[in-house]
Amino acid sequence: MQKFAVPIFVGLLFGFFVVTAATGAMNLYWQSVFMFMGINIILAVSLNIINGYMGEFACGHAGFMAVGAYVSSLLSVMLFAKDKVFGEALLNPDLALVLFPVVLLVGALVAAVTGLIVAIPSFKTRGDYLAIITIAANYIVKSTIENIDAIGGARGFMGMSRVTKAMEKTVDLPWMTIWVFIGTIFTIWIVWRFISSTYGKGIIAICQDEIAAEIMSVNTNKMKIVAFMLSSGLAGLAGGLFAHVLGYVNPGSFTILKSTEVMVMVYLGGMGSLSGSVMSAILFTLLLEALRPLQIIKWVVIPLMLVLLMHMRPEGIMGNRELTDVFPRLKKFVSFKK
C-alpha cells in the first residue's frame, strides 16, 4: 500500500483541482493563481538542475521559456485556429484536445535544442562567465522575437485563447488547469528520476569538483549537455503553458527580470533541493499575489524580505535537504538518492 501512497495523493489532488474548477467552487482568480504557481514550480525545479545540482550560475532561463512559448503558440494557432497571419486552421479544431500535449512537447524540444546551442560554448566556462553567456542568450532570443514582424514583433502574438476554447468546447472541463497540473507533476517526476540516476550523480560530482569528476571517468561535457537540454526543455514547457494560460505572449514577458525571479525562487528554496524549489515557488507566487495592491512598491518590499531571509538563513529554506530529511517517515513513500 505504501508504494501507492504518492500516486493516490497525486490523484486526489488532481481530482480536487478538476472538480472545484469545473463546478465553479474555485473561481477564475484562484485558478489563475494555482496555474501560475504550477508554472513557477516548473521554472524553479528546472533551473535548479543547473544552478543547484550542477553548481553553475545560469542567468538566462527566461530566454528558453520564450522559445517554448512562441514555438508552441505559433504551432497551436497554425494547426487549430483561424488566424490573419496563418489563415485557416490546418487541422480540425476538435483535435486540439488530443494533440495539445504534442504541441507543448515540440516547444520544449526546440527550447532544449536552444539549450544545446548555449551549452556548447559554455563547456570551458564557469561562474560569472557562464552567467554572461546565458544573459546574452536571453537578450538574443528576446531581440530576435522583437524583430520578426510576422509573429507580432514587440507587439506580441495572440490567438491561443481560441485553441483553449476549442478544447473546452470538445469536453467542457478547465483544460488549462489540467494541463498545468500534469506538466507540474511531470516536471517534478522527471527531475526526481534524473537526479536519482547515473546522470544525476554525474552532475552532482561536477558541482563538487569537476576535475576530480573527470579523473573518475565522468564525461563532464556530456553531463553538461544533458543537464542544459533537460533544464531548457522544461523551461520551454513552462513557456508553452504560460502562453496558453494568458492567451497572449510578448517578448517583454521574458526579460532579465523574469530570469531573476526564477533565480530568486531557486535560491530561496535552497540549491540542490527539489522540495525547496517546489516550496519556494509556491511561497513566491502567493507573496506576489498578496503584495499586488502595492503595485510597483512590491518590487521594493520583496527584495527587502529576501535580503532579510538570506541574512538569517543564507542556505535558503531547505538548504540542500529534501522533505524526507526533515521528516524521515516520508522515506517510506518516496526517497531521493543523491
Short mmCIF file of N, CA, C and O in Angstrom, two decimals, residues 108-240:
data_model
loop_
_atom_site.label_atom_id
_atom_site.label_comp_id
_atom_site.label_asym_id
_atom_site.label_seq_id
_atom_site.Cartn_x
_atom_site.Cartn_y
_atom_site.Cartn_z
N ALA A 108 8.96 22.40 -26.18
CA ALA A 108 10.00 22.00 -25.23
C ALA A 108 11.24 21.48 -25.94
O ALA A 108 12.38 21.77 -25.54
N LEU A 109 11.05 20.72 -27.02
CA LEU A 109 12.19 20.17 -27.76
C LEU A 109 13.00 21.27 -28.44
O LEU A 109 14.23 21.23 -28.44
N VAL A 110 12.32 22.26 -29.01
CA VAL A 110 13.04 23.38 -29.64
C VAL A 110 13.80 24.17 -28.58
O VAL A 110 14.95 24.59 -28.81
N ALA A 111 13.20 24.35 -27.41
CA ALA A 111 13.90 25.03 -26.31
C ALA A 111 15.10 24.21 -25.86
O ALA A 111 16.16 24.77 -25.53
N ALA A 112 14.97 22.88 -25.85
CA ALA A 112 16.09 22.02 -25.47
C ALA A 112 17.24 22.13 -26.46
O ALA A 112 18.41 22.16 -26.07
N VAL A 113 16.91 22.20 -27.75
CA VAL A 113 17.94 22.38 -28.77
C VAL A 113 18.63 23.74 -28.60
O VAL A 113 19.85 23.86 -28.75
N THR A 114 17.86 24.75 -28.26
CA THR A 114 18.44 26.06 -27.97
C THR A 114 19.40 25.97 -26.78
O THR A 114 20.47 26.58 -26.78
N GLY A 115 18.99 25.19 -25.77
CA GLY A 115 19.87 24.97 -24.63
C GLY A 115 21.16 24.27 -25.03
O GLY A 115 22.23 24.57 -24.48
N LEU A 116 21.07 23.36 -25.99
CA LEU A 116 22.26 22.68 -26.50
C LEU A 116 23.22 23.68 -27.14
O LEU A 116 24.44 23.63 -26.92
N ILE A 117 22.65 24.61 -27.92
CA ILE A 117 23.48 25.63 -28.58
C ILE A 117 24.19 26.50 -27.56
O ILE A 117 25.35 26.88 -27.74
N VAL A 118 23.51 26.80 -26.46
CA VAL A 118 24.12 27.60 -25.40
C VAL A 118 25.14 26.77 -24.61
O VAL A 118 26.17 27.29 -24.17
N ALA A 119 24.86 25.48 -24.46
CA ALA A 119 25.73 24.63 -23.64
C ALA A 119 27.10 24.44 -24.27
O ALA A 119 28.11 24.39 -23.56
N ILE A 120 27.16 24.33 -25.60
CA ILE A 120 28.42 24.03 -26.28
C ILE A 120 29.52 25.05 -25.98
O ILE A 120 30.63 24.67 -25.57
N PRO A 121 29.27 26.37 -26.11
CA PRO A 121 30.35 27.32 -25.80
C PRO A 121 30.60 27.49 -24.30
O PRO A 121 31.55 28.17 -23.90
N SER A 122 29.75 26.87 -23.47
CA SER A 122 29.90 27.04 -22.02
C SER A 122 30.73 25.93 -21.39
O SER A 122 30.91 25.91 -20.17
N PHE A 123 31.24 24.98 -22.20
CA PHE A 123 31.98 23.84 -21.65
C PHE A 123 33.15 24.27 -20.78
O PHE A 123 33.41 23.69 -19.73
N LYS A 124 33.88 25.28 -21.23
CA LYS A 124 35.10 25.68 -20.54
C LYS A 124 34.90 26.90 -19.65
O LYS A 124 35.87 27.53 -19.23
N THR A 125 33.65 27.27 -19.41
CA THR A 125 33.39 28.44 -18.57
C THR A 125 32.61 28.05 -17.33
O THR A 125 31.85 27.07 -17.34
N ARG A 126 32.77 28.84 -16.28
CA ARG A 126 32.02 28.62 -15.06
C ARG A 126 31.76 29.97 -14.42
O ARG A 126 32.34 30.99 -14.80
N GLY A 127 30.89 29.97 -13.42
CA GLY A 127 30.68 31.17 -12.62
C GLY A 127 30.19 32.35 -13.44
O GLY A 127 29.24 32.27 -14.21
N ASP A 128 30.88 33.50 -13.28
CA ASP A 128 30.45 34.74 -13.93
C ASP A 128 30.44 34.63 -15.44
O ASP A 128 29.59 35.24 -16.11
N TYR A 129 31.37 33.88 -16.02
CA TYR A 129 31.45 33.76 -17.48
C TYR A 129 30.24 33.03 -18.03
O TYR A 129 29.71 33.39 -19.08
N LEU A 130 29.80 31.98 -17.34
CA LEU A 130 28.60 31.27 -17.77
C LEU A 130 27.38 32.18 -17.62
O LEU A 130 26.49 32.17 -18.47
N ALA A 131 27.36 32.97 -16.56
CA ALA A 131 26.25 33.92 -16.36
C ALA A 131 26.17 34.88 -17.53
O ALA A 131 25.08 35.18 -18.05
N ILE A 132 27.32 35.38 -18.00
CA ILE A 132 27.35 36.32 -19.13
C ILE A 132 26.82 35.65 -20.40
O ILE A 132 26.04 36.24 -21.16
N ILE A 133 27.23 34.41 -20.64
CA ILE A 133 26.77 33.69 -21.84
C ILE A 133 25.26 33.51 -21.81
O ILE A 133 24.57 33.74 -22.82
N THR A 134 24.71 33.10 -20.68
CA THR A 134 23.26 32.85 -20.59
C THR A 134 22.46 34.15 -20.64
O THR A 134 21.37 34.18 -21.21
N ILE A 135 22.98 35.22 -20.04
CA ILE A 135 22.30 36.52 -20.14
C ILE A 135 22.28 36.98 -21.60
O ILE A 135 21.26 37.47 -22.10
N ALA A 136 23.41 36.80 -22.29
CA ALA A 136 23.48 37.15 -23.71
C ALA A 136 22.46 36.35 -24.51
O ALA A 136 21.79 36.89 -25.40
N ALA A 137 22.35 35.05 -24.21
CA ALA A 137 21.38 34.21 -24.91
C ALA A 137 19.96 34.71 -24.68
O ALA A 137 19.13 34.73 -25.60
N ASN A 138 19.66 35.13 -23.44
CA ASN A 138 18.35 35.67 -23.11
C ASN A 138 18.04 36.89 -23.98
O ASN A 138 16.97 37.01 -24.59
N TYR A 139 19.01 37.81 -24.08
CA TYR A 139 18.81 39.02 -24.86
C TYR A 139 18.73 38.72 -26.36
O TYR A 139 17.98 39.37 -27.10
N ILE A 140 19.50 37.76 -26.83
CA ILE A 140 19.46 37.40 -28.25
C ILE A 140 18.08 36.86 -28.63
O ILE A 140 17.50 37.25 -29.66
N VAL A 141 17.55 35.97 -27.80
CA VAL A 141 16.22 35.40 -28.07
C VAL A 141 15.17 36.50 -28.06
O VAL A 141 14.33 36.61 -28.98
N LYS A 142 15.20 37.34 -27.03
CA LYS A 142 14.21 38.42 -26.91
C LYS A 142 14.30 39.39 -28.09
O LYS A 142 13.28 39.76 -28.68
N SER A 143 15.50 39.80 -28.45
CA SER A 143 15.68 40.75 -29.54
C SER A 143 15.28 40.15 -30.88
O SER A 143 14.71 40.83 -31.74
N THR A 144 15.58 38.86 -31.07
CA THR A 144 15.19 38.19 -32.32
C THR A 144 13.68 38.18 -32.48
O THR A 144 13.16 38.50 -33.56
N ILE A 145 12.96 37.83 -31.42
CA ILE A 145 11.50 37.79 -31.48
C ILE A 145 10.94 39.18 -31.74
O ILE A 145 10.00 39.36 -32.53
N GLU A 146 11.52 40.20 -31.11
CA GLU A 146 11.04 41.58 -31.28
C GLU A 146 11.17 42.06 -32.71
O GLU A 146 10.44 42.97 -33.13
N ASN A 147 12.07 41.49 -33.48
CA ASN A 147 12.34 41.95 -34.84
C ASN A 147 11.74 41.06 -35.92
O ASN A 147 12.07 41.21 -37.10
N ILE A 148 10.88 40.13 -35.52
CA ILE A 148 10.17 39.30 -36.50
C ILE A 148 8.72 39.78 -36.56
O ILE A 148 7.89 39.40 -35.72
N ASP A 149 8.41 40.62 -37.52
CA ASP A 149 7.07 41.21 -37.61
C ASP A 149 5.99 40.18 -37.90
O ASP A 149 4.82 40.36 -37.54
N ALA A 150 6.36 39.08 -38.55
CA ALA A 150 5.38 38.06 -38.93
C ALA A 150 4.70 37.44 -37.71
O ALA A 150 3.57 36.95 -37.80
N ILE A 151 5.37 37.45 -36.57
CA ILE A 151 4.79 36.88 -35.34
C ILE A 151 4.47 37.98 -34.33
O ILE A 151 4.34 37.71 -33.13
N GLY A 152 4.34 39.20 -34.81
CA GLY A 152 3.90 40.29 -33.95
C GLY A 152 5.00 41.21 -33.46
O GLY A 152 4.71 42.30 -32.96
N GLY A 153 6.24 40.77 -33.57
CA GLY A 153 7.35 41.60 -33.11
C GLY A 153 7.21 41.99 -31.65
O GLY A 153 6.80 41.19 -30.81
N ALA A 154 7.49 43.25 -31.35
CA ALA A 154 7.39 43.74 -29.97
C ALA A 154 5.95 43.82 -29.50
O ALA A 154 5.69 43.90 -28.29
N ARG A 155 4.98 43.83 -30.44
CA ARG A 155 3.56 43.91 -30.06
C ARG A 155 3.08 42.63 -29.42
O ARG A 155 2.11 42.63 -28.66
N GLY A 156 3.70 41.52 -29.74
CA GLY A 156 3.29 40.25 -29.18
C GLY A 156 2.45 39.43 -30.15
O GLY A 156 2.17 39.84 -31.28
N PHE A 157 2.04 38.27 -29.68
CA PHE A 157 1.27 37.33 -30.52
C PHE A 157 0.10 36.80 -29.71
O PHE A 157 0.23 36.52 -28.51
N MET A 158 -1.05 36.69 -30.36
CA MET A 158 -2.23 36.18 -29.66
C MET A 158 -2.97 35.18 -30.55
O MET A 158 -2.58 34.94 -31.68
N GLY A 159 -4.02 34.63 -30.00
CA GLY A 159 -4.81 33.65 -30.74
C GLY A 159 -4.88 32.31 -30.02
O GLY A 159 -5.66 31.43 -30.38
N MET A 160 -4.07 32.15 -28.96
CA MET A 160 -4.07 30.88 -28.23
C MET A 160 -5.37 30.64 -27.48
O MET A 160 -5.73 29.50 -27.19
N SER A 161 -6.09 31.74 -27.15
CA SER A 161 -7.35 31.57 -26.43
C SER A 161 -8.37 30.82 -27.28
O SER A 161 -9.22 30.09 -26.74
N ARG A 162 -8.27 30.97 -28.60
CA ARG A 162 -9.18 30.22 -29.48
C ARG A 162 -8.89 28.72 -29.42
O ARG A 162 -9.80 27.90 -29.57
N VAL A 163 -7.64 28.38 -29.21
CA VAL A 163 -7.27 26.97 -29.09
C VAL A 163 -7.79 26.39 -27.78
O VAL A 163 -8.34 25.29 -27.75
N THR A 164 -7.62 27.13 -26.69
CA THR A 164 -8.11 26.65 -25.39
C THR A 164 -9.64 26.55 -25.39
O THR A 164 -10.20 25.63 -24.78
N LYS A 165 -10.30 27.49 -26.07
CA LYS A 165 -11.76 27.41 -26.15
C LYS A 165 -12.20 26.21 -26.97
O LYS A 165 -13.23 25.59 -26.68
N ALA A 166 -11.42 25.86 -28.00
CA ALA A 166 -11.73 24.68 -28.80
C ALA A 166 -11.64 23.41 -27.95
O ALA A 166 -12.46 22.50 -28.10
N MET A 167 -10.65 23.35 -27.06
CA MET A 167 -10.53 22.19 -26.17
C MET A 167 -11.72 22.11 -25.22
O MET A 167 -12.28 21.03 -24.99
N GLU A 168 -12.12 23.26 -24.67
CA GLU A 168 -13.25 23.28 -23.73
C GLU A 168 -14.57 22.98 -24.44
O GLU A 168 -15.50 22.44 -23.84
N LYS A 169 -14.64 23.33 -25.72
CA LYS A 169 -15.84 23.03 -26.49
C LYS A 169 -15.95 21.53 -26.74
O LYS A 169 -17.06 20.97 -26.76
N THR A 170 -14.83 20.87 -26.93
CA THR A 170 -14.83 19.42 -27.16
C THR A 170 -15.29 18.68 -25.92
O THR A 170 -16.18 17.81 -25.97
N VAL A 171 -14.67 19.00 -24.78
CA VAL A 171 -15.07 18.43 -23.48
C VAL A 171 -15.06 19.59 -22.49
O VAL A 171 -14.03 20.24 -22.28
N ASP A 172 -16.19 19.85 -21.88
CA ASP A 172 -16.35 21.02 -21.02
C ASP A 172 -15.65 20.83 -19.67
O ASP A 172 -16.26 20.47 -18.68
N LEU A 173 -14.34 21.06 -19.68
CA LEU A 173 -13.53 20.98 -18.47
C LEU A 173 -12.49 22.10 -18.50
O LEU A 173 -12.16 22.62 -19.58
N PRO A 174 -11.96 22.51 -17.34
CA PRO A 174 -10.93 23.56 -17.30
C PRO A 174 -9.58 23.00 -17.76
O PRO A 174 -8.70 22.68 -16.95
N TRP A 175 -9.41 22.90 -19.07
CA TRP A 175 -8.28 22.14 -19.61
C TRP A 175 -6.92 22.76 -19.30
O TRP A 175 -5.94 22.05 -19.11
N MET A 176 -6.81 24.08 -19.25
CA MET A 176 -5.51 24.66 -18.96
C MET A 176 -5.09 24.38 -17.52
O MET A 176 -3.91 24.16 -17.24
N THR A 177 -6.05 24.36 -16.61
CA THR A 177 -5.74 23.97 -15.23
C THR A 177 -5.23 22.52 -15.20
O THR A 177 -4.26 22.20 -14.50
N ILE A 178 -5.87 21.67 -15.98
CA ILE A 178 -5.48 20.26 -16.04
C ILE A 178 -4.08 20.11 -16.64
O ILE A 178 -3.24 19.39 -16.10
N TRP A 179 -3.81 20.82 -17.76
CA TRP A 179 -2.51 20.68 -18.41
C TRP A 179 -1.38 21.23 -17.55
O TRP A 179 -0.28 20.65 -17.52
N VAL A 180 -1.64 22.32 -16.84
CA VAL A 180 -0.61 22.86 -15.94
C VAL A 180 -0.33 21.88 -14.81
O VAL A 180 0.84 21.67 -14.44
N PHE A 181 -1.37 21.29 -14.27
CA PHE A 181 -1.18 20.31 -13.20
C PHE A 181 -0.35 19.12 -13.70
O PHE A 181 0.61 18.70 -13.05
N ILE A 182 -0.72 18.59 -14.87
CA ILE A 182 0.01 17.45 -15.43
C ILE A 182 1.47 17.84 -15.71
O ILE A 182 2.39 17.08 -15.41
N GLY A 183 1.68 19.03 -16.28
CA GLY A 183 3.03 19.50 -16.57
C GLY A 183 3.87 19.65 -15.31
O GLY A 183 5.07 19.33 -15.31
N THR A 184 3.26 20.13 -14.24
CA THR A 184 3.98 20.31 -12.97
C THR A 184 4.39 18.97 -12.38
O THR A 184 5.55 18.78 -11.98
N ILE A 185 3.46 18.03 -12.33
CA ILE A 185 3.76 16.70 -11.79
C ILE A 185 4.80 16.00 -12.65
O ILE A 185 5.74 15.36 -12.14
N PHE A 186 4.67 16.13 -13.96
CA PHE A 186 5.65 15.52 -14.88
C PHE A 186 7.05 16.08 -14.63
O PHE A 186 8.03 15.33 -14.60
N THR A 187 7.15 17.40 -14.47
CA THR A 187 8.45 18.03 -14.25
C THR A 187 9.09 17.54 -12.96
O THR A 187 10.28 17.19 -12.92
N ILE A 188 8.31 17.53 -11.88
CA ILE A 188 8.85 17.07 -10.59
C ILE A 188 9.31 15.62 -10.70
O ILE A 188 10.39 15.25 -10.22
N TRP A 189 8.51 14.79 -11.38
CA TRP A 189 8.85 13.37 -11.50
C TRP A 189 10.10 13.17 -12.35
O TRP A 189 11.00 12.41 -11.96
N ILE A 190 10.19 13.86 -13.48
CA ILE A 190 11.32 13.66 -14.39
C ILE A 190 12.61 14.16 -13.76
O ILE A 190 13.67 13.53 -13.91
N VAL A 191 12.57 15.27 -13.03
CA VAL A 191 13.78 15.79 -12.37
C VAL A 191 14.17 14.87 -11.22
O VAL A 191 15.36 14.60 -11.00
N TRP A 192 13.20 14.37 -10.48
CA TRP A 192 13.49 13.43 -9.39
C TRP A 192 14.16 12.18 -9.94
O TRP A 192 15.16 11.71 -9.40
N ARG A 193 13.62 11.65 -11.05
CA ARG A 193 14.23 10.46 -11.66
C ARG A 193 15.62 10.77 -12.20
O ARG A 193 16.53 9.95 -12.10
N PHE A 194 15.80 11.95 -12.78
CA PHE A 194 17.09 12.35 -13.33
C PHE A 194 18.15 12.46 -12.23
O PHE A 194 19.26 11.95 -12.39
N ILE A 195 17.81 13.12 -11.14
CA ILE A 195 18.76 13.32 -10.05
C ILE A 195 19.12 11.99 -9.39
O ILE A 195 20.23 11.79 -8.88
N SER A 196 18.17 11.05 -9.40
CA SER A 196 18.42 9.74 -8.79
C SER A 196 19.18 8.81 -9.71
O SER A 196 19.58 7.72 -9.29
N SER A 197 19.41 9.22 -10.96
CA SER A 197 20.06 8.36 -11.95
C SER A 197 21.57 8.56 -11.97
O SER A 197 22.12 9.39 -11.23
N THR A 198 22.23 7.83 -12.84
CA THR A 198 23.67 7.98 -13.02
C THR A 198 24.03 9.38 -13.50
O THR A 198 25.03 9.95 -13.07
N TYR A 199 23.20 9.94 -14.39
CA TYR A 199 23.44 11.29 -14.86
C TYR A 199 23.36 12.29 -13.70
O TYR A 199 24.15 13.24 -13.63
N GLY A 200 22.39 12.08 -12.82
CA GLY A 200 22.25 12.96 -11.67
C GLY A 200 23.47 12.93 -10.78
O GLY A 200 23.96 13.98 -10.32
N LYS A 201 23.97 11.74 -10.53
CA LYS A 201 25.20 11.62 -9.73
C LYS A 201 26.37 12.29 -10.44
O LYS A 201 27.27 12.85 -9.79
N GLY A 202 26.37 12.24 -11.78
CA GLY A 202 27.44 12.87 -12.54
C GLY A 202 27.45 14.38 -12.40
O GLY A 202 28.51 14.99 -12.21
N ILE A 203 26.27 15.02 -12.48
CA ILE A 203 26.25 16.48 -12.35
C ILE A 203 26.52 16.93 -10.92
O ILE A 203 27.09 18.00 -10.70
N ILE A 204 26.15 16.10 -9.95
CA ILE A 204 26.49 16.42 -8.56
C ILE A 204 28.00 16.32 -8.36
O ILE A 204 28.61 17.13 -7.65
N ALA A 205 28.63 15.36 -9.04
CA ALA A 205 30.10 15.24 -8.98
C ALA A 205 30.76 16.47 -9.61
O ALA A 205 31.78 16.97 -9.10
N ILE A 206 30.19 16.97 -10.71
CA ILE A 206 30.71 18.18 -11.34
C ILE A 206 30.62 19.36 -10.37
O ILE A 206 31.54 20.18 -10.28
N CYS A 207 29.52 19.44 -9.64
CA CYS A 207 29.33 20.51 -8.67
C CYS A 207 30.40 20.47 -7.59
O CYS A 207 30.96 21.50 -7.21
N GLN A 208 30.71 19.28 -7.10
CA GLN A 208 31.65 19.15 -6.00
C GLN A 208 33.09 19.37 -6.45
O GLN A 208 33.85 20.07 -5.78
N ASP A 209 33.49 18.81 -7.58
CA ASP A 209 34.85 19.00 -8.10
C ASP A 209 34.89 18.48 -9.53
O ASP A 209 34.94 17.25 -9.74
N GLU A 210 34.87 19.38 -10.50
CA GLU A 210 34.81 18.96 -11.90
C GLU A 210 36.06 18.21 -12.34
O GLU A 210 35.97 17.22 -13.07
N ILE A 211 37.22 18.65 -11.89
CA ILE A 211 38.47 17.97 -12.27
C ILE A 211 38.50 16.56 -11.70
O ILE A 211 38.85 15.59 -12.40
N ALA A 212 38.11 16.42 -10.43
CA ALA A 212 38.06 15.09 -9.82
C ALA A 212 37.05 14.20 -10.53
O ALA A 212 37.28 12.99 -10.70
N ALA A 213 35.94 14.80 -10.97
CA ALA A 213 34.92 14.02 -11.68
C ALA A 213 35.48 13.50 -13.00
O ALA A 213 35.23 12.34 -13.37
N GLU A 214 36.27 14.32 -13.70
CA GLU A 214 36.88 13.88 -14.95
C GLU A 214 37.88 12.76 -14.71
O GLU A 214 37.96 11.80 -15.49
N ILE A 215 38.64 12.87 -13.63
CA ILE A 215 39.62 11.83 -13.28
C ILE A 215 38.91 10.50 -13.01
O ILE A 215 39.41 9.43 -13.36
N MET A 216 37.70 10.60 -12.43
CA MET A 216 36.92 9.40 -12.11
C MET A 216 36.07 8.94 -13.30
O MET A 216 35.10 8.21 -13.13
N SER A 217 36.44 9.39 -14.51
CA SER A 217 35.82 8.94 -15.77
C SER A 217 34.41 9.47 -15.99
O SER A 217 33.62 8.88 -16.74
N VAL A 218 34.08 10.58 -15.34
CA VAL A 218 32.79 11.23 -15.61
C VAL A 218 32.94 12.09 -16.87
O VAL A 218 33.82 12.95 -16.92
N ASN A 219 32.11 11.84 -17.87
CA ASN A 219 32.14 12.63 -19.11
C ASN A 219 31.43 13.96 -18.83
O ASN A 219 30.22 14.10 -19.02
N THR A 220 32.20 14.95 -18.37
CA THR A 220 31.59 16.21 -17.91
C THR A 220 30.90 16.96 -19.04
O THR A 220 29.84 17.58 -18.82
N ASN A 221 31.46 16.92 -20.25
CA ASN A 221 30.81 17.60 -21.37
C ASN A 221 29.44 17.00 -21.68
O ASN A 221 28.46 17.72 -21.90
N LYS A 222 29.37 15.69 -21.68
CA LYS A 222 28.10 15.01 -21.94
C LYS A 222 27.09 15.32 -20.84
O LYS A 222 25.91 15.57 -21.12
N MET A 223 27.55 15.32 -19.58
CA MET A 223 26.66 15.62 -18.47
C MET A 223 26.11 17.03 -18.57
O MET A 223 24.92 17.28 -18.32
N LYS A 224 26.98 17.98 -18.95
CA LYS A 224 26.53 19.36 -19.10
C LYS A 224 25.50 19.49 -20.21
O LYS A 224 24.50 20.21 -20.08
N ILE A 225 25.73 18.79 -21.32
CA ILE A 225 24.77 18.83 -22.43
C ILE A 225 23.41 18.32 -21.98
O ILE A 225 22.37 18.95 -22.22
N VAL A 226 23.41 17.17 -21.33
CA VAL A 226 22.15 16.56 -20.89
C VAL A 226 21.44 17.48 -19.90
O VAL A 226 20.22 17.72 -20.00
N ALA A 227 22.19 18.02 -18.93
CA ALA A 227 21.59 18.89 -17.91
C ALA A 227 21.03 20.17 -18.53
O ALA A 227 19.91 20.58 -18.22
N PHE A 228 21.80 20.81 -19.42
CA PHE A 228 21.34 22.03 -20.07
C PHE A 228 20.09 21.77 -20.91
O PHE A 228 19.14 22.57 -20.90
N MET A 229 20.10 20.67 -21.66
CA MET A 229 18.97 20.39 -22.53
C MET A 229 17.71 20.06 -21.72
O MET A 229 16.61 20.52 -22.06
N LEU A 230 17.85 19.30 -20.65
CA LEU A 230 16.70 18.98 -19.81
C LEU A 230 16.16 20.25 -19.15
O LEU A 230 14.95 20.50 -19.16
N SER A 231 17.05 21.05 -18.59
CA SER A 231 16.64 22.30 -17.94
C SER A 231 15.96 23.24 -18.93
O SER A 231 14.88 23.79 -18.64
N SER A 232 16.54 23.41 -20.09
CA SER A 232 15.98 24.31 -21.11
C SER A 232 14.66 23.79 -21.65
O SER A 232 13.71 24.55 -21.87
N GLY A 233 14.58 22.48 -21.86
CA GLY A 233 13.34 21.89 -22.37
C GLY A 233 12.18 22.07 -21.41
O GLY A 233 11.06 22.40 -21.82
N LEU A 234 12.43 21.90 -20.12
CA LEU A 234 11.37 22.10 -19.12
C LEU A 234 10.98 23.57 -19.02
O LEU A 234 9.80 23.89 -18.81
N ALA A 235 11.96 24.47 -19.20
CA ALA A 235 11.63 25.89 -19.24
C ALA A 235 10.74 26.20 -20.44
O ALA A 235 9.81 27.01 -20.35
N GLY A 236 11.02 25.53 -21.58
CA GLY A 236 10.17 25.69 -22.76
C GLY A 236 8.76 25.17 -22.52
O GLY A 236 7.78 25.77 -22.99
N LEU A 237 8.64 24.08 -21.77
CA LEU A 237 7.33 23.56 -21.39
C LEU A 237 6.57 24.59 -20.57
O LEU A 237 5.37 24.84 -20.80
N ALA A 238 7.25 25.19 -19.59
CA ALA A 238 6.63 26.24 -18.78
C ALA A 238 6.20 27.42 -19.64
O ALA A 238 5.11 27.99 -19.44
N GLY A 239 7.03 27.78 -20.63
CA GLY A 239 6.68 28.86 -21.53
C GLY A 239 5.44 28.57 -22.36
O GLY A 239 4.57 29.44 -22.53
N GLY A 240 5.34 27.34 -22.85
CA GLY A 240 4.16 26.97 -23.63
C GLY A 240 2.88 27.04 -22.80
O GLY A 240 1.85 27.54 -23.27
#
